[in-house]
PDB file of N, CA and C in Angstrom:
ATOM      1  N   UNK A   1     -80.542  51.192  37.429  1.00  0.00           N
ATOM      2  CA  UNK A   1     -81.547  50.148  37.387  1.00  0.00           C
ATOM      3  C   UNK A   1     -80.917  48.793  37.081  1.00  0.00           C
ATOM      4  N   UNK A   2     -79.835  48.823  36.077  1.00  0.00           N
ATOM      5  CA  UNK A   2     -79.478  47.836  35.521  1.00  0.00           C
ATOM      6  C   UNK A   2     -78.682  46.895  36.919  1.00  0.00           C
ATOM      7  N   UNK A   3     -77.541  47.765  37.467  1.00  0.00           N
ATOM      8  CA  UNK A   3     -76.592  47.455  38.424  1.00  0.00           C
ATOM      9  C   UNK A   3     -76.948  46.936  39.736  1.00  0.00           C
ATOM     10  N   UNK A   4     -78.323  47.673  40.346  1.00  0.00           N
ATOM     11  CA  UNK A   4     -78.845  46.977  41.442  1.00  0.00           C
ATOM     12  C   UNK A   4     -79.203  45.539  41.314  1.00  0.00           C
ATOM     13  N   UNK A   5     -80.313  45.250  40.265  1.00  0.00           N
ATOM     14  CA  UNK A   5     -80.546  44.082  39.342  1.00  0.00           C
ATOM     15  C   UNK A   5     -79.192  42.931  39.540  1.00  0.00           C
ATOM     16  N   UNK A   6     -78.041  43.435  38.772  1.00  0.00           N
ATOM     17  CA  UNK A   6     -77.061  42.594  38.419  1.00  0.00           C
ATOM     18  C   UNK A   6     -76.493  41.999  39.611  1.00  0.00           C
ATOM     19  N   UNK A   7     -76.159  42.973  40.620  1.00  0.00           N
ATOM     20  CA  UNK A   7     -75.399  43.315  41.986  1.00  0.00           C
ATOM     21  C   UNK A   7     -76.012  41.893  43.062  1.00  0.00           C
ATOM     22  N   UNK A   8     -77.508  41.654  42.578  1.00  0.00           N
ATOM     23  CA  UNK A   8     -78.395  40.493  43.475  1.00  0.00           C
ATOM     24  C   UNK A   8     -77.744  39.169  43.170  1.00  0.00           C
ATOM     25  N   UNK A   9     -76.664  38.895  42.317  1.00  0.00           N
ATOM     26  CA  UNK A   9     -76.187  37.672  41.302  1.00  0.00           C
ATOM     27  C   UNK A   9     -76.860  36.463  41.473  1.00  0.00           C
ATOM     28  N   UNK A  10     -77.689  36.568  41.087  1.00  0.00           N
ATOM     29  CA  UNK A  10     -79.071  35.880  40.069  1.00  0.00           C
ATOM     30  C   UNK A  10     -79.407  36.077  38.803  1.00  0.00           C
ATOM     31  N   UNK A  11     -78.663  36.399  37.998  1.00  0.00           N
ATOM     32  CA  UNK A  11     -78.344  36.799  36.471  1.00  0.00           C
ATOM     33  C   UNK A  11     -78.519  35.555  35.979  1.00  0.00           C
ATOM     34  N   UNK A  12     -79.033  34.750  34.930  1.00  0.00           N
ATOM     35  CA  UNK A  12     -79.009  33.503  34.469  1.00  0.00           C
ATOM     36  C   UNK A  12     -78.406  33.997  33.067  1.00  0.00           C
ATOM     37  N   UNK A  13     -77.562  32.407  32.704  1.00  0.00           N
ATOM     38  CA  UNK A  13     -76.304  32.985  31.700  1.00  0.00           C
ATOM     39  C   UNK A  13     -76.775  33.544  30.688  1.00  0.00           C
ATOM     40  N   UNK A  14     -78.070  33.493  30.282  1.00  0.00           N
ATOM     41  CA  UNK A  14     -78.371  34.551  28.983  1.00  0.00           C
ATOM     42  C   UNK A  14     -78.520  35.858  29.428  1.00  0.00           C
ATOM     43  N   UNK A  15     -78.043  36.155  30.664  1.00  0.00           N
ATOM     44  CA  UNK A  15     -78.374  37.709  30.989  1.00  0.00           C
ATOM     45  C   UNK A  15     -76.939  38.050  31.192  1.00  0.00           C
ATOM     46  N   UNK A  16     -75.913  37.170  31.666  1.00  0.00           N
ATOM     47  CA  UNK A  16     -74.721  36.888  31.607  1.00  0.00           C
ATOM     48  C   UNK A  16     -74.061  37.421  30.265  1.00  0.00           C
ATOM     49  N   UNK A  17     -74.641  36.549  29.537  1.00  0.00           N
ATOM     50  CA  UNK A  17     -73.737  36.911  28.121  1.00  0.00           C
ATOM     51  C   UNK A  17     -74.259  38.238  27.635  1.00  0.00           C
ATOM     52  N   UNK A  18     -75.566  38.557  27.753  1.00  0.00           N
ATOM     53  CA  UNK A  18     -75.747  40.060  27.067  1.00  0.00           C
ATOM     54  C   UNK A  18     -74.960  41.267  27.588  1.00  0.00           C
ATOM     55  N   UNK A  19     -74.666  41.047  29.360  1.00  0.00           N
ATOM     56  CA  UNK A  19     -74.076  41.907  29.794  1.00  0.00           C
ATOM     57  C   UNK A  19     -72.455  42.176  29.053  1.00  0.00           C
ATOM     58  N   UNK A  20     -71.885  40.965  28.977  1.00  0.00           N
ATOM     59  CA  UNK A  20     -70.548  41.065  28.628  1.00  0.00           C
ATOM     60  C   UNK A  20     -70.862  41.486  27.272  1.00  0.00           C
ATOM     61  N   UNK A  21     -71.641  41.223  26.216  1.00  0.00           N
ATOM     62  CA  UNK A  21     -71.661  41.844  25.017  1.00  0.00           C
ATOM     63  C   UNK A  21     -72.275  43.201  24.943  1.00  0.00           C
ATOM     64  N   UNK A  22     -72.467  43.617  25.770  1.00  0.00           N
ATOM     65  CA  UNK A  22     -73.148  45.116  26.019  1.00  0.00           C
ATOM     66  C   UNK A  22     -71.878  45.599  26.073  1.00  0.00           C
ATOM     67  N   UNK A  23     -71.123  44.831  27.422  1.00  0.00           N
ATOM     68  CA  UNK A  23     -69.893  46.026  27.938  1.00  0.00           C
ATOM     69  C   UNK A  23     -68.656  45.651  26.840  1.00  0.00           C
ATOM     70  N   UNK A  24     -68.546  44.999  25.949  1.00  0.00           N
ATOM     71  CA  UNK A  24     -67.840  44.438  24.972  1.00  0.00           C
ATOM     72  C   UNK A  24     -67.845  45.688  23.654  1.00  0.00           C
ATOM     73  N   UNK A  25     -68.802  45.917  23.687  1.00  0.00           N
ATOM     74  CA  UNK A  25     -69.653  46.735  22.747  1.00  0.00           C
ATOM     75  C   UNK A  25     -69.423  48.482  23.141  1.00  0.00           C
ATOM     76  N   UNK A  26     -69.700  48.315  24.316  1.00  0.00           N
ATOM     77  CA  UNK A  26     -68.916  49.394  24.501  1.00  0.00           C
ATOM     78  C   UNK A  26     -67.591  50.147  24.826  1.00  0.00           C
ATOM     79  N   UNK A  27     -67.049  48.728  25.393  1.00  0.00           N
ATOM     80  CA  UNK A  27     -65.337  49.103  25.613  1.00  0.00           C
ATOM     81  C   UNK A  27     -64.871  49.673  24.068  1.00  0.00           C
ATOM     82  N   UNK A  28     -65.198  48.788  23.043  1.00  0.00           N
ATOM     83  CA  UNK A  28     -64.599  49.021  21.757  1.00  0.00           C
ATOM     84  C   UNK A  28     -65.024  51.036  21.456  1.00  0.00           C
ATOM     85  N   UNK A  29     -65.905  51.144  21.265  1.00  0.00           N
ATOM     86  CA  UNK A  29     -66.725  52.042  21.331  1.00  0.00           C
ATOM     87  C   UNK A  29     -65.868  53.536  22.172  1.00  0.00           C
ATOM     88  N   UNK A  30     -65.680  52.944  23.559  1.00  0.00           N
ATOM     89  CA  UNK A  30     -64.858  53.972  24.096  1.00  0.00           C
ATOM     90  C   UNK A  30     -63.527  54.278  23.633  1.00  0.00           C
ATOM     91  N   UNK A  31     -62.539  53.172  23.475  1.00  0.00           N
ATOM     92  CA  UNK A  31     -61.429  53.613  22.682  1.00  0.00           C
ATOM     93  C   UNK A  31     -61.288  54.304  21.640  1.00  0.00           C
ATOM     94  N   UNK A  32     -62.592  54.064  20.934  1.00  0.00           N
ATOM     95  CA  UNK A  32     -62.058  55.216  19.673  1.00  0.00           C
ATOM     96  C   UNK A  32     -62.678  56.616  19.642  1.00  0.00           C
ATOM     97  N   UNK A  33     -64.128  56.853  20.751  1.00  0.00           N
ATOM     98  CA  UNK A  33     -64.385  57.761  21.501  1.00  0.00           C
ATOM     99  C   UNK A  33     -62.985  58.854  22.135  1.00  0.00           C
ATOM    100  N   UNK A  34     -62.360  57.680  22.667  1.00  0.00           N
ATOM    101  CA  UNK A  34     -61.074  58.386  23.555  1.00  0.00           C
ATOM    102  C   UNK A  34     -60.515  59.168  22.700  1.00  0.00           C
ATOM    103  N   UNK A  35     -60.165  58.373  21.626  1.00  0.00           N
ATOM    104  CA  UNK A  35     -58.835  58.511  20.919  1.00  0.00           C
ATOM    105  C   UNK A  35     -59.158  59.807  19.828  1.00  0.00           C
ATOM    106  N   UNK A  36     -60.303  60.245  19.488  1.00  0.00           N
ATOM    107  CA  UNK A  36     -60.863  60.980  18.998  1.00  0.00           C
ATOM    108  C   UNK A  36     -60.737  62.143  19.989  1.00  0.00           C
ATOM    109  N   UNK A  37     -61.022  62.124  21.330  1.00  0.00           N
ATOM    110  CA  UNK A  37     -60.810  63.208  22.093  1.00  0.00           C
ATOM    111  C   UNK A  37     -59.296  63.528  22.057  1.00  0.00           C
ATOM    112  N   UNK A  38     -58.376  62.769  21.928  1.00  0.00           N
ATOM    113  CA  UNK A  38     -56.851  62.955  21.909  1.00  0.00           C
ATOM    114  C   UNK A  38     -56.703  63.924  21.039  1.00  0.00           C
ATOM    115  N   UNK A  39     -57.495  63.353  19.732  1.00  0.00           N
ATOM    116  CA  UNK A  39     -56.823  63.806  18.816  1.00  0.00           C
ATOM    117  C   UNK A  39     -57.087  65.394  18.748  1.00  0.00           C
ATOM    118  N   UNK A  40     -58.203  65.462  18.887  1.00  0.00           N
ATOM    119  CA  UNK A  40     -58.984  67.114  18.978  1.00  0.00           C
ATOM    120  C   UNK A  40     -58.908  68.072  20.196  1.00  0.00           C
ATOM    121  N   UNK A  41     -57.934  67.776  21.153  1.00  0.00           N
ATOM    122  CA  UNK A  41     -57.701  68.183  22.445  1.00  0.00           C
ATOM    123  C   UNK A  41     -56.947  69.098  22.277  1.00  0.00           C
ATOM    124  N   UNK A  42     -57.716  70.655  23.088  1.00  0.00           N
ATOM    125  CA  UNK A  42     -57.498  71.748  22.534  1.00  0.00           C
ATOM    126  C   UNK A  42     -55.918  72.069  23.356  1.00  0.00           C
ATOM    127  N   UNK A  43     -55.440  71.555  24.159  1.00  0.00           N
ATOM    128  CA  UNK A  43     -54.427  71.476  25.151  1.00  0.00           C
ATOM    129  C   UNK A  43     -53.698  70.812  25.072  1.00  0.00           C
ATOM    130  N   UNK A  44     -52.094  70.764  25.127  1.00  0.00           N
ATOM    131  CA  UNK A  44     -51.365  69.433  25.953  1.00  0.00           C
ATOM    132  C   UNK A  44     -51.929  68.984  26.291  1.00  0.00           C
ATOM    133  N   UNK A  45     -52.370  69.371  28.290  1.00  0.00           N
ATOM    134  CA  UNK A  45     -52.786  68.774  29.041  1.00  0.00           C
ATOM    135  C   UNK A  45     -53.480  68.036  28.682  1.00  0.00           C
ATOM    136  N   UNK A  46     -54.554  68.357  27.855  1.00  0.00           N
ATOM    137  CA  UNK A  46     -55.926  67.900  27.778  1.00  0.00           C
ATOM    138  C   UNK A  46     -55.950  66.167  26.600  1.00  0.00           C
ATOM    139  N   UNK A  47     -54.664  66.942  26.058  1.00  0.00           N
ATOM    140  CA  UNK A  47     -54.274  65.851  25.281  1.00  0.00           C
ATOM    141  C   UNK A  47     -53.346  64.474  26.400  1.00  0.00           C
ATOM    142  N   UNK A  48     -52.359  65.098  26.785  1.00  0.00           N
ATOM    143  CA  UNK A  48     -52.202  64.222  28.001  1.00  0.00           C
ATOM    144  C   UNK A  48     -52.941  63.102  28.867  1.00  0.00           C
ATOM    145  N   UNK A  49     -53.873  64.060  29.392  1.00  0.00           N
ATOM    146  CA  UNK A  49     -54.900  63.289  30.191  1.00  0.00           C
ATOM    147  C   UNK A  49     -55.471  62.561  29.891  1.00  0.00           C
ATOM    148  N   UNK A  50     -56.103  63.044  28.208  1.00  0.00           N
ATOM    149  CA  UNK A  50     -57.025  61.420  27.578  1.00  0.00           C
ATOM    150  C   UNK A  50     -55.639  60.634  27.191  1.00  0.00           C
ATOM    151  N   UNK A  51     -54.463  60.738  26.586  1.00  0.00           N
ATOM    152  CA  UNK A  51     -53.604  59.827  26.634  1.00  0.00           C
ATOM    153  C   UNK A  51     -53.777  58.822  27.542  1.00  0.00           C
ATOM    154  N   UNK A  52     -53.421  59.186  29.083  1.00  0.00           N
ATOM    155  CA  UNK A  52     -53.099  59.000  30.833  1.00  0.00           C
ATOM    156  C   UNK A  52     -54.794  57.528  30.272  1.00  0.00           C
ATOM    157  N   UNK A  53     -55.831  58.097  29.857  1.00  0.00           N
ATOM    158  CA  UNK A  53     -57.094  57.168  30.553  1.00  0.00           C
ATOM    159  C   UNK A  53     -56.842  56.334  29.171  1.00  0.00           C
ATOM    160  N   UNK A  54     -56.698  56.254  27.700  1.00  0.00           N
ATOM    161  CA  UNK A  54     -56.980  55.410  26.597  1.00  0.00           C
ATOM    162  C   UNK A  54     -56.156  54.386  27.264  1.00  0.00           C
ATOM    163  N   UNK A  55     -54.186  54.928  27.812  1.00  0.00           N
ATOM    164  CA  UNK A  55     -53.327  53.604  28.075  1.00  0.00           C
ATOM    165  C   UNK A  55     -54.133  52.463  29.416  1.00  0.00           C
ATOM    166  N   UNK A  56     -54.824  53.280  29.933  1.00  0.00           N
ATOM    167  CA  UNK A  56     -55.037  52.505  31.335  1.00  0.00           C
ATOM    168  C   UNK A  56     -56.528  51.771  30.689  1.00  0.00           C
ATOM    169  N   UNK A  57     -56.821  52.036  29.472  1.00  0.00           N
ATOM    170  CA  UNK A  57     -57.943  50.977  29.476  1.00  0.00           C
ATOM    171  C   UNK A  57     -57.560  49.873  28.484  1.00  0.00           C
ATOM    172  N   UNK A  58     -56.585  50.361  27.727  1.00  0.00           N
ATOM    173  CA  UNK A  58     -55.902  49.375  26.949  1.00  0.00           C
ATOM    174  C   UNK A  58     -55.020  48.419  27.999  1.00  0.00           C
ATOM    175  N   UNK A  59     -55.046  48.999  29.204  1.00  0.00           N
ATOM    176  CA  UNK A  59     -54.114  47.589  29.789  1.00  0.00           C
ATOM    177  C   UNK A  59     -53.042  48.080  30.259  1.00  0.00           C
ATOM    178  N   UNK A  60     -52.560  49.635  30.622  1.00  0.00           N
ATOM    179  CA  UNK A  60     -50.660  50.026  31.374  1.00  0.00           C
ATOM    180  C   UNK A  60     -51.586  50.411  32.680  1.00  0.00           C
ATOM    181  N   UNK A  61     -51.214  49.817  33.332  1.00  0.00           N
ATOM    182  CA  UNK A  61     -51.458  49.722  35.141  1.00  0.00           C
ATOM    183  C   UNK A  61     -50.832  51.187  35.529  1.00  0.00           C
ATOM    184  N   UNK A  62     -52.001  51.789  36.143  1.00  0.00           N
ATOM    185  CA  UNK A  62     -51.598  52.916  37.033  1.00  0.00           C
ATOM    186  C   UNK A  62     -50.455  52.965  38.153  1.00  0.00           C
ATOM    187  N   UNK A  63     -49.552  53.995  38.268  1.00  0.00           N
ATOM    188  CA  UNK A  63     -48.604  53.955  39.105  1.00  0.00           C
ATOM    189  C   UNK A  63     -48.660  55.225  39.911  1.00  0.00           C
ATOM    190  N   UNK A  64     -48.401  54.684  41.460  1.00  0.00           N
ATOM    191  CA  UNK A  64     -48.803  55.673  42.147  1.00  0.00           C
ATOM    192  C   UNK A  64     -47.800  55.483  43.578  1.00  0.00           C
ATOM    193  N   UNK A  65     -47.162  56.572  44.167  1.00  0.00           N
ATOM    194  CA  UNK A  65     -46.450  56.273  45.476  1.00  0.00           C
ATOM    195  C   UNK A  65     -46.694  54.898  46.148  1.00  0.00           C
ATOM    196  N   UNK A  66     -48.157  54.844  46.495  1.00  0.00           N
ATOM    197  CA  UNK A  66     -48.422  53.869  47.116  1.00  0.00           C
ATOM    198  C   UNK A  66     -48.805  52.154  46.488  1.00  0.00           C
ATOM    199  N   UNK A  67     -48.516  52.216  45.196  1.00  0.00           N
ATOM    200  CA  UNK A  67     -48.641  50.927  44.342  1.00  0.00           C
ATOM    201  C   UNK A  67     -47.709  49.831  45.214  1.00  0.00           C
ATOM    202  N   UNK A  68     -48.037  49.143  44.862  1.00  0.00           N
ATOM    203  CA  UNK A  68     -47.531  47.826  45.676  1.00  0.00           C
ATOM    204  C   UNK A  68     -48.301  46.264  44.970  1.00  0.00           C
ATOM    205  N   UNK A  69     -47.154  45.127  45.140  1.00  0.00           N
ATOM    206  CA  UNK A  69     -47.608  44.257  44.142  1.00  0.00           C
ATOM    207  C   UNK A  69     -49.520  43.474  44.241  1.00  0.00           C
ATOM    208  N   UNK A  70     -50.086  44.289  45.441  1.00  0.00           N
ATOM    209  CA  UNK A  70     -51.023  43.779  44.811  1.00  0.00           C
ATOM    210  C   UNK A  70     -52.296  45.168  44.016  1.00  0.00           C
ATOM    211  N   UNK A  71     -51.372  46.137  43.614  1.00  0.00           N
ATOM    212  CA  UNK A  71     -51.997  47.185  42.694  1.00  0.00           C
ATOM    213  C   UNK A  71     -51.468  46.415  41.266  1.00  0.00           C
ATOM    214  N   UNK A  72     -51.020  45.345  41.246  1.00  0.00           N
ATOM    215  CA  UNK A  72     -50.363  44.964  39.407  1.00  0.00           C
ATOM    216  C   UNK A  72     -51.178  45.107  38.671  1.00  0.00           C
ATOM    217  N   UNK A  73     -52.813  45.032  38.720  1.00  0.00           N
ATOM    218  CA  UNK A  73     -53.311  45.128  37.616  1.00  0.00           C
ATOM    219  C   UNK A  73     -54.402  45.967  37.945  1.00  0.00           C
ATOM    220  N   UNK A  74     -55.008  46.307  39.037  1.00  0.00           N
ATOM    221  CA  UNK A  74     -56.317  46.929  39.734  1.00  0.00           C
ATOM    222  C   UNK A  74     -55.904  48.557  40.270  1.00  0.00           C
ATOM    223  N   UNK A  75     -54.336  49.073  40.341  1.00  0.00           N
ATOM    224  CA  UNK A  75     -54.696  50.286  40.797  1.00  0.00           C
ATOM    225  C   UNK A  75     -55.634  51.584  39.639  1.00  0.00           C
ATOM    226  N   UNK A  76     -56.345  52.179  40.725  1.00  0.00           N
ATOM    227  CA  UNK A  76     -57.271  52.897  40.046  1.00  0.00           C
ATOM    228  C   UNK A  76     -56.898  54.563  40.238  1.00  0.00           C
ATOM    229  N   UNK A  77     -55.781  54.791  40.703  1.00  0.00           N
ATOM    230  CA  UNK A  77     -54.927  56.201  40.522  1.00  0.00           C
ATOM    231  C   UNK A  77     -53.541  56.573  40.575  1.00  0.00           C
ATOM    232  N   UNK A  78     -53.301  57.341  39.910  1.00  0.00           N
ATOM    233  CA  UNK A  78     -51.500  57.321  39.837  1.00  0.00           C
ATOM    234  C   UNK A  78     -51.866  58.067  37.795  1.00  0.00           C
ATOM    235  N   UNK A  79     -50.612  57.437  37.752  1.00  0.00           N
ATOM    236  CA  UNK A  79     -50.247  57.851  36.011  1.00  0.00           C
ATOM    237  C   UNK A  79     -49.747  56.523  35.359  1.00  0.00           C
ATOM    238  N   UNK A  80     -49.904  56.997  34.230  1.00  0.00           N
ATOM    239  CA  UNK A  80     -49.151  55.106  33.354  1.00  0.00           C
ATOM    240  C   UNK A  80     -48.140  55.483  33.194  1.00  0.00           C
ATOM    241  N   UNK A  81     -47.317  56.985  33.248  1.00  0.00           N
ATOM    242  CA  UNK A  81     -46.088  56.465  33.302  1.00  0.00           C
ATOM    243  C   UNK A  81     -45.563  56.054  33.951  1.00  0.00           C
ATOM    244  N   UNK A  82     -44.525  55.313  33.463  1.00  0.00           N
ATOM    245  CA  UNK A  82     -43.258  54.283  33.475  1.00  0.00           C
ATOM    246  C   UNK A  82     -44.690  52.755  34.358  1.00  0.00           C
ATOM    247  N   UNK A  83     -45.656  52.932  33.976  1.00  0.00           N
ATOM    248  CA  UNK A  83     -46.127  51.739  34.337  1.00  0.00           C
ATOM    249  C   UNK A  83     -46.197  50.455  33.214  1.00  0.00           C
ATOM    250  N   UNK A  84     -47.054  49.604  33.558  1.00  0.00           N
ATOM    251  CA  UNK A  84     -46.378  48.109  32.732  1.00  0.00           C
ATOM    252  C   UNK A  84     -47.533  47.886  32.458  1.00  0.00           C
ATOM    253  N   UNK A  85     -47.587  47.559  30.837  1.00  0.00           N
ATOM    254  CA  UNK A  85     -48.429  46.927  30.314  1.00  0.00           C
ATOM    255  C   UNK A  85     -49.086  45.164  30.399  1.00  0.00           C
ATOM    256  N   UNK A  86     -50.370  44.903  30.971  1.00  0.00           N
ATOM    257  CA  UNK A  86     -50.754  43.632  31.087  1.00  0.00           C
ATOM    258  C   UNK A  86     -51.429  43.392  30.399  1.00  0.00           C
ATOM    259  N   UNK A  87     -52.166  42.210  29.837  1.00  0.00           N
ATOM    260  CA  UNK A  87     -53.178  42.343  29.073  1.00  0.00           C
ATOM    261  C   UNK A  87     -54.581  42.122  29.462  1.00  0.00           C
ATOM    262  N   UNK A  88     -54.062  41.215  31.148  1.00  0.00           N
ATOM    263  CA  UNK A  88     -55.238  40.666  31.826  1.00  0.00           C
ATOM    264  C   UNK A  88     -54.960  42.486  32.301  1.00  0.00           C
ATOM    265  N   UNK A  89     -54.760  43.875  32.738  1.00  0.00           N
ATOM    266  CA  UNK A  89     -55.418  44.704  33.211  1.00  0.00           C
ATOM    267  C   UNK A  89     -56.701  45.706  32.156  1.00  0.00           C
ATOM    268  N   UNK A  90     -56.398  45.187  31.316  1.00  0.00           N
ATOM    269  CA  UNK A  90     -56.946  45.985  30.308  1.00  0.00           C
ATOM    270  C   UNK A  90     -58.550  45.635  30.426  1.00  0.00           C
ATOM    271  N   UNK A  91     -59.453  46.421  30.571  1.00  0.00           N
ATOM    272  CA  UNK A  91     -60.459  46.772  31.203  1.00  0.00           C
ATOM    273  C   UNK A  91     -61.361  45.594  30.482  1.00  0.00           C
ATOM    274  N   UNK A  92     -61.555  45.367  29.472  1.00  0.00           N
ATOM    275  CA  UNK A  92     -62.373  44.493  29.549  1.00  0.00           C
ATOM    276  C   UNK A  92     -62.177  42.924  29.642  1.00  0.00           C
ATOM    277  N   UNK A  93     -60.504  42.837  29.603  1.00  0.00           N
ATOM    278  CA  UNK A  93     -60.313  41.432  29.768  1.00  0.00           C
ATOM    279  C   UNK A  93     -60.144  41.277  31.918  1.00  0.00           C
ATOM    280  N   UNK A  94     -60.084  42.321  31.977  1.00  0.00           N
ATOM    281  CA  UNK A  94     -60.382  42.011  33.448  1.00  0.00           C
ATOM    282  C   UNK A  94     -61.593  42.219  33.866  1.00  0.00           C
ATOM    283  N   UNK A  95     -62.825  42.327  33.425  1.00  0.00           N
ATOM    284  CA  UNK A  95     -64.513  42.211  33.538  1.00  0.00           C
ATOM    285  C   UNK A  95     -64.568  41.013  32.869  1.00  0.00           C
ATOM    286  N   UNK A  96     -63.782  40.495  31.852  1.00  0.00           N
ATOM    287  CA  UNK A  96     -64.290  39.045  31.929  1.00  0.00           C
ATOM    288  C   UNK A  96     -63.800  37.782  32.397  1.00  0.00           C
ATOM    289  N   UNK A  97     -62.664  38.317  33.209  1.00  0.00           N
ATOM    290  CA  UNK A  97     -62.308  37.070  34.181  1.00  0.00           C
ATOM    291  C   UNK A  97     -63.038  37.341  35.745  1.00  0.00           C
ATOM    292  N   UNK A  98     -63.720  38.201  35.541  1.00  0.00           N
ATOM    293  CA  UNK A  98     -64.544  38.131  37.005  1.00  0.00           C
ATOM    294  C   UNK A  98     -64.052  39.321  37.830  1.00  0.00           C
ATOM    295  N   UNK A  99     -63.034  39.843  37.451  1.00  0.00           N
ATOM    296  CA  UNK A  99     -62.059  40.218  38.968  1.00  0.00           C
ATOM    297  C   UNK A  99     -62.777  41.549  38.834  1.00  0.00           C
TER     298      UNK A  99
END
């Protein structure tokens, strides 16, 4: 409901700012969500994998065969290893520069 709404961009900036403090609110929210799943992850793997998603929302760019310089901050599959930490990829500072 919310996204169709938003998607029309006719948002006036007080609907603007609630959104970013909604998703502000919840980025924080998910990291320690994540990190809580790390910790209690009955598996390597399982521990792994939420590792693999906490780094990529904190900001280490996915790396993948096909990465190429314009995946630097936007690829959305691969692994963080040996990938590079940005700060503009980190999920919510790249929802609030627009991109």
């Amino acid at each position: 409901r919310y996204t169709p709404w938003f998607a029309t961009g006719e948002a006036d900036e007080a609907q603007q700012r609630d959104l970013v403090t909604q998703f502000s609110v919840f980025s924080q929210l998910f990291l320690i969500a994540q990190l809580q799943k790390i910790i209690n992850a009955p598996t390597l793997e399982e521990m792994r994998e939420g590792k693999e998603i906490l780094a990529n929302e904190i900001g280490v760019v996915f790396k993948n065969e096909k990465s190429g310089p314009a995946d630097a901050v936007v690829a959305t599959t691969g692994t963080v290893e040996g990938g590079t930490f940005r700060h503009k990829a980190a999920h919510f500072e790249c929802f609030c520069s627009g991109a």
